[in-house]
Short mmCIF file of C-alpha atoms in Angstrom, two decimals:
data_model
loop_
_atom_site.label_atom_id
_atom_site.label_comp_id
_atom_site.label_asym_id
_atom_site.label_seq_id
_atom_site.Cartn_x
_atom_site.Cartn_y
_atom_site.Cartn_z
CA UNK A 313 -25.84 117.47 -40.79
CA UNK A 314 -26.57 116.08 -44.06
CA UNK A 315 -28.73 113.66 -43.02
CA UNK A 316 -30.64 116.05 -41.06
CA UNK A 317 -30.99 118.14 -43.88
CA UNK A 318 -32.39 115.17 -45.73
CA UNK A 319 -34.77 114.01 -42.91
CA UNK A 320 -36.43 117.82 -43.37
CA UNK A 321 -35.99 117.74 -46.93
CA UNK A 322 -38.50 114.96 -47.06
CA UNK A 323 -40.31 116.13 -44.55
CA UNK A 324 -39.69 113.56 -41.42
CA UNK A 325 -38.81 115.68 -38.88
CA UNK A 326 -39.78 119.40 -38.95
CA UNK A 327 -37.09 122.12 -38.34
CA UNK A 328 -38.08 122.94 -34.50
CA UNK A 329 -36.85 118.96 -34.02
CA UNK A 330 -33.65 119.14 -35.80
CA UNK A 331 -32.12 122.72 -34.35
CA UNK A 332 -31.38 120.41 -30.99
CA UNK A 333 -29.80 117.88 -32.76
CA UNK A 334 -27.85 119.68 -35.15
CA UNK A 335 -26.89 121.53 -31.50
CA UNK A 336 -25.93 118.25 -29.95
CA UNK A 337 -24.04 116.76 -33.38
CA UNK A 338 -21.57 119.95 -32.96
CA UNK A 339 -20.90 118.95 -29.01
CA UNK A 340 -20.43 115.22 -30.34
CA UNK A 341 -17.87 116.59 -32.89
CA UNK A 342 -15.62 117.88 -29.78
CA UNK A 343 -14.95 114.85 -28.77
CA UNK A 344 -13.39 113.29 -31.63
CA UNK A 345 -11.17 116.56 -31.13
CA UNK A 346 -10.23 116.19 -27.59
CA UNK A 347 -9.63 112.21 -28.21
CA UNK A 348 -7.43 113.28 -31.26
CA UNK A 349 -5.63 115.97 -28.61
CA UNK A 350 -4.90 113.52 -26.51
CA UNK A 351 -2.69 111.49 -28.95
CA UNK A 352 -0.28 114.59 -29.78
CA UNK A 353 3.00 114.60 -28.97
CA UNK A 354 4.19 115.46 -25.09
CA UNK A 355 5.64 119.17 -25.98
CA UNK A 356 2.26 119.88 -28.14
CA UNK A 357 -0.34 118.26 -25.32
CA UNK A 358 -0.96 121.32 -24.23
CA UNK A 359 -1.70 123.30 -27.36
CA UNK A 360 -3.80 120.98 -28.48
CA UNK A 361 -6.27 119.85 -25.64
CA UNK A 362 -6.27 124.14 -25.25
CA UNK A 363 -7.96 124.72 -28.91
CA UNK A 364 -9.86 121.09 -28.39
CA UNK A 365 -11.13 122.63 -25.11
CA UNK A 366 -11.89 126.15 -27.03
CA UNK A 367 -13.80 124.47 -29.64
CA UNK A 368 -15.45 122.44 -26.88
CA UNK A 369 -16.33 125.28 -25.21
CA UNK A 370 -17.46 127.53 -27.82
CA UNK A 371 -20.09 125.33 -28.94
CA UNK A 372 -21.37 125.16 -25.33
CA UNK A 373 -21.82 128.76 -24.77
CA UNK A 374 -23.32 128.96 -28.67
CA UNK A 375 -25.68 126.49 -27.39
CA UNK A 376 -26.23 128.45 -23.50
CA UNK A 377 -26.55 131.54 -25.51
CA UNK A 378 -29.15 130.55 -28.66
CA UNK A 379 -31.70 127.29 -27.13
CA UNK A 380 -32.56 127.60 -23.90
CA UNK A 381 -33.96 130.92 -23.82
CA UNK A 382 -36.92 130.61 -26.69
CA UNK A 383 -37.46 134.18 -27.74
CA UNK A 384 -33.03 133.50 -28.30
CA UNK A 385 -33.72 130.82 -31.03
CA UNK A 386 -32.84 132.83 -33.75
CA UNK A 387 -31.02 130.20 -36.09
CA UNK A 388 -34.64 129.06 -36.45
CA UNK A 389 -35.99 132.31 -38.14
CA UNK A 390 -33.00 132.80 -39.59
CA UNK A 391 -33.07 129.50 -41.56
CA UNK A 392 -36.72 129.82 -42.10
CA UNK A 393 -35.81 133.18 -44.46
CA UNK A 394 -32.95 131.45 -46.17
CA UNK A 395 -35.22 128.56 -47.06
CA UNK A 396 -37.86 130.73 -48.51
CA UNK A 397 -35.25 132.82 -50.78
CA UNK A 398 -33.55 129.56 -51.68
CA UNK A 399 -36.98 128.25 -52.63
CA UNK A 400 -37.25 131.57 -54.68
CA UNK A 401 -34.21 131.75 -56.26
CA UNK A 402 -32.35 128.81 -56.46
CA UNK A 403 -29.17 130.31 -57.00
CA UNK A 404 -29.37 131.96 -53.52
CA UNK A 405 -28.17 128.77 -52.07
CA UNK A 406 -24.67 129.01 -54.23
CA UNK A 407 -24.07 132.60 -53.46
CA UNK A 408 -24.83 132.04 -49.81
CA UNK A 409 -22.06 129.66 -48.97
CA UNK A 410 -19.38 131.94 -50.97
CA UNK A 411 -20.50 135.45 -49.15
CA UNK A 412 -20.64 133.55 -45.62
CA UNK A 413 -17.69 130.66 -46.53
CA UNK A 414 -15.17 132.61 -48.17
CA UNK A 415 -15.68 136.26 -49.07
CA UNK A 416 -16.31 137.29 -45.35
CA UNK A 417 -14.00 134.97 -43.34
CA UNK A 418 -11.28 136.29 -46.16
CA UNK A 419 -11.83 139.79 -45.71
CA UNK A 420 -12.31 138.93 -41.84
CA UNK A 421 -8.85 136.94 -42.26
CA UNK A 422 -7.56 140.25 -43.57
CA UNK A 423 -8.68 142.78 -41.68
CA UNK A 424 -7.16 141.44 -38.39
CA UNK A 425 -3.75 140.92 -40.58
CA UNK A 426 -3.56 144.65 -41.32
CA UNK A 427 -3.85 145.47 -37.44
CA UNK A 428 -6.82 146.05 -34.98
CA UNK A 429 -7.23 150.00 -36.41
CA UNK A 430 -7.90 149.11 -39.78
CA UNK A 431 -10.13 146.17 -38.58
CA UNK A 432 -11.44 148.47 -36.04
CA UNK A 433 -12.21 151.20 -38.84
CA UNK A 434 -13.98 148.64 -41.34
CA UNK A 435 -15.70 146.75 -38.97
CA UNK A 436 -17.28 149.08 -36.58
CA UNK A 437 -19.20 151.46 -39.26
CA UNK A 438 -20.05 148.01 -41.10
CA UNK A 439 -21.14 146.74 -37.98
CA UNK A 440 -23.25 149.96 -37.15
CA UNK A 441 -25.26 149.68 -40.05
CA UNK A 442 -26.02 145.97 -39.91
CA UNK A 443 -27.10 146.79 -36.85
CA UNK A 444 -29.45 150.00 -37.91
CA UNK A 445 -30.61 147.81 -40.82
CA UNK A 446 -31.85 144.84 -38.39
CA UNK A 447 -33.95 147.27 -35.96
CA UNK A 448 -35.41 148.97 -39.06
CA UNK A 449 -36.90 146.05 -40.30
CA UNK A 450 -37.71 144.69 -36.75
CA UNK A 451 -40.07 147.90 -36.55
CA UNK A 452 -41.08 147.87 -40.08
CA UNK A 453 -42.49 144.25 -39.49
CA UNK A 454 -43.82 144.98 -35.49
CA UNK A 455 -44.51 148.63 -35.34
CA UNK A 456 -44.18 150.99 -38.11
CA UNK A 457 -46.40 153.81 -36.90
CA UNK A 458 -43.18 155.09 -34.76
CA UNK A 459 -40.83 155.36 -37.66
CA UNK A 460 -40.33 158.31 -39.94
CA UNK A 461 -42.32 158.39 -42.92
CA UNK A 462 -39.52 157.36 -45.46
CA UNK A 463 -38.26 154.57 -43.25
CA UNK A 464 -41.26 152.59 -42.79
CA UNK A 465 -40.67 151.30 -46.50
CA UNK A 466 -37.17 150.45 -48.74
CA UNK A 467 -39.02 152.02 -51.71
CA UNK A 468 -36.53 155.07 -51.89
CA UNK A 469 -33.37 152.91 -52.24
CA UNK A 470 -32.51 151.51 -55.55
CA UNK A 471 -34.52 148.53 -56.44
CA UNK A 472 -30.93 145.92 -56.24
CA UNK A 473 -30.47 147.39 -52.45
CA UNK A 474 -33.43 145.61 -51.44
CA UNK A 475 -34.52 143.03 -53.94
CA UNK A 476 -33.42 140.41 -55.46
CA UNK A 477 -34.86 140.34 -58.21
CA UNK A 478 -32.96 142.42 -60.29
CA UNK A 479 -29.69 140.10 -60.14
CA UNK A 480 -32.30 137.10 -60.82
CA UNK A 481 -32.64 138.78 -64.17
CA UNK A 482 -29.03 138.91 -64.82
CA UNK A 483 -28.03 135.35 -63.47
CA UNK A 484 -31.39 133.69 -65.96
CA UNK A 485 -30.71 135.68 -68.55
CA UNK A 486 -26.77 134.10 -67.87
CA UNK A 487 -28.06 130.88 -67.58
CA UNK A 488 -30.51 131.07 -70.74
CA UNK A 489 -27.67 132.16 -73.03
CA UNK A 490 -25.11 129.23 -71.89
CA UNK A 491 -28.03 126.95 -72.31
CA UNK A 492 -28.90 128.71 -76.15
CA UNK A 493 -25.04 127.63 -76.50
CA UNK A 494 -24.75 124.27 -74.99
CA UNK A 495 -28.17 123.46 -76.99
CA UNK A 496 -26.62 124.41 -80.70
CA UNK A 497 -23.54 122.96 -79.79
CA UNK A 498 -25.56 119.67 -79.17
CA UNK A 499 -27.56 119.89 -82.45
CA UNK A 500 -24.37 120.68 -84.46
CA UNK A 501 -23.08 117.15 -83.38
CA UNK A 502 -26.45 115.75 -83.98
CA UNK A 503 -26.24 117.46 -87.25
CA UNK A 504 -22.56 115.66 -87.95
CA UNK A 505 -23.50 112.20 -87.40
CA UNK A 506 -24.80 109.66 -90.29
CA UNK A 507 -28.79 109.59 -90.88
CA UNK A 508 -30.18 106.64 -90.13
CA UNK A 509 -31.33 104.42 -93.13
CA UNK A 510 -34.93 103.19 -92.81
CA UNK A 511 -34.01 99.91 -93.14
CA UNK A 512 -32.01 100.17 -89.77
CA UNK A 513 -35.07 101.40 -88.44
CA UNK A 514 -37.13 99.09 -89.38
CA UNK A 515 -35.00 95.87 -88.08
CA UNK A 516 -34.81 97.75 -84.57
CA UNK A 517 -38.63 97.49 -84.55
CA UNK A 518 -38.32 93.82 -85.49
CA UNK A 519 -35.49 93.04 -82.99
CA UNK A 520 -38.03 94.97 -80.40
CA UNK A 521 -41.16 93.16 -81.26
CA UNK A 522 -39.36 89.86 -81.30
CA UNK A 523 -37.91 90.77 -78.01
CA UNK A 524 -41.27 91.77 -76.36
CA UNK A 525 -43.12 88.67 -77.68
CA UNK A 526 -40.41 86.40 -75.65
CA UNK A 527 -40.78 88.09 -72.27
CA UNK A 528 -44.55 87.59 -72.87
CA UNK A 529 -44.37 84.18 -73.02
CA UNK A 530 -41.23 83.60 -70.42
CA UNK A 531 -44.33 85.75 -68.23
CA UNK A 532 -47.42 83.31 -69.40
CA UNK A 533 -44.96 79.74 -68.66
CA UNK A 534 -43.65 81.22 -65.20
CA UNK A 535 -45.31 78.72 -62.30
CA UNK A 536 -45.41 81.53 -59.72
CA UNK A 537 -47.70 83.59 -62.13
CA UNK A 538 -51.66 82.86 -62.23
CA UNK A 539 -53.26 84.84 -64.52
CA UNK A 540 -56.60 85.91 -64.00
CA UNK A 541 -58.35 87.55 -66.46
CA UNK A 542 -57.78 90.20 -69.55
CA UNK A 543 -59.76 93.62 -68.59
CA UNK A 544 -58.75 94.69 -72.11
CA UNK A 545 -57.91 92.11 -75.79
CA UNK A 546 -54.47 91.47 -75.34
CA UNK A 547 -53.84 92.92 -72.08
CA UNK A 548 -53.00 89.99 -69.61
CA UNK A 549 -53.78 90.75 -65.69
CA UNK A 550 -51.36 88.61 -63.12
CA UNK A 551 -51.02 87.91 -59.70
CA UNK A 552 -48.32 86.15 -57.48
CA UNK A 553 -50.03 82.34 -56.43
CA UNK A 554 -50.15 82.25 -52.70
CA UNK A 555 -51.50 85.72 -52.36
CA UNK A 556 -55.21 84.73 -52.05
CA UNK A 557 -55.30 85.21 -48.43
CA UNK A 558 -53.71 88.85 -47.95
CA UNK A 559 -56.36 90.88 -50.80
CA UNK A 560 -53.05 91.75 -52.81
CA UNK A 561 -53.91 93.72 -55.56
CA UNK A 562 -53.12 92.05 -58.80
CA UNK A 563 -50.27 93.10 -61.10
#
């Protein structure tokens, strides 16, 4: 996955191309699970080739329920809006992967610890409204002549319902402070060390110019090296011997 993220990050393979393979990577990481199932011992064989054959399983429906059909791909669009916000706000990425990593599967974890009522009782209304949300904005996109006049917009909610932008402010204006601090911090150490004498300054040029002058002429003696002309005084043009034949362009 990784590596498919950095084949689109450079732009080899577009993101239509890598939804089937990132589909066929997860059935390719089932095996490894039903080979590793196989090795347990004789009164856990059948636990563990039943969750290898679950996870086995559920990634075969996933893939039965959201490719074949192509109105179904919604991963696609779905990753298309996270990489434009990400591209936005680049801190999007970060709070992504601890709402959808750890805050929900924890309070998911929860929930079904405290009994199917209370999960029942939290997760249907928040369910509902995910739900209400998602065909709102479906008709505010496709067809908002057939909603009510205050729906076809977010305007009446408080700007941080349904923008960003106001926790941008908070997390730059975060950032910008810790940087102000990091940045006086690193001039106070600056500030703490011994000045440099001009003399030291002046036999680091010499050491510098001496060094320079005997990589120029290690470069003029070298036999592989032709040099060819000097476009400007001082300013030597090369090219590798041998080359003649391919129109190499010089060094």
């Amino acid at each position: 996955h990784v590596f498919l993220s950095y084949l689109l990050g450079i732009g080899v393979i577009s993101l239509e191309r890598a939804y089937p393979l990132t589909l066929g990577s997860n059935i390719g990481t089932t095996a490894t699970a039903l080979l590793a199932a196989l090795a347990s011992p004789g009164n856990k064989l059948a636990a563990s080739i039943q969750i290898a054959l679950c996870h086995l399983f559920f990634n075969v429906f996933g893939i039965l329920l959201w490719y074949p059909v192509p109105f179904m791909r919604l991963p696609i669009r779905m990753a298309n809006v996270l990489g434009e916000r990400t591209a936005k706000y680049r801190w999007f990425a970060v709070l992504y992967l601890l709402l959808c990593f750890l805050l929900l599967p924890s309070l998911v974890l929860g929930l079904s610890l405290a009994g199917w009522r209370v999960m029942a009782g939290v997760g249907g209304p928040f369910l509902g409204v995910t739900i209400f949300i998602a065909a709102v904005n479906m008709m505010q996109a496709h067809s908002p002549r057939y909603l009510p006049t205050k729906l076809q917009t977010w305007d009446f909610l408080p700007k941080w319902m349904h923008s960003l932008k106001p926790l941008d402010r908070l997390i730059t204006k975060a950032t910008v402070c810790c940087s102000f601090s990091c940045e006086a911090g690193q001039n106070e150490e600056q500030g703490d060390e011994e000045p440099i004498s001009p003399h030291t300054v002046s036999v680091r040029m010499q050491d510098e110019f001496a060094s320079s002058q005997r990589k120029e002429q290690l470069t003029h003696s070298n036999p592989v090296l032709d040099c060819l002309e000097e476009i400007r005084p001082g300013v030597a043009v090369f090219k590798l011997k041998g080359l003649e034949r391919c129109n190499s362009t010089p060094l």
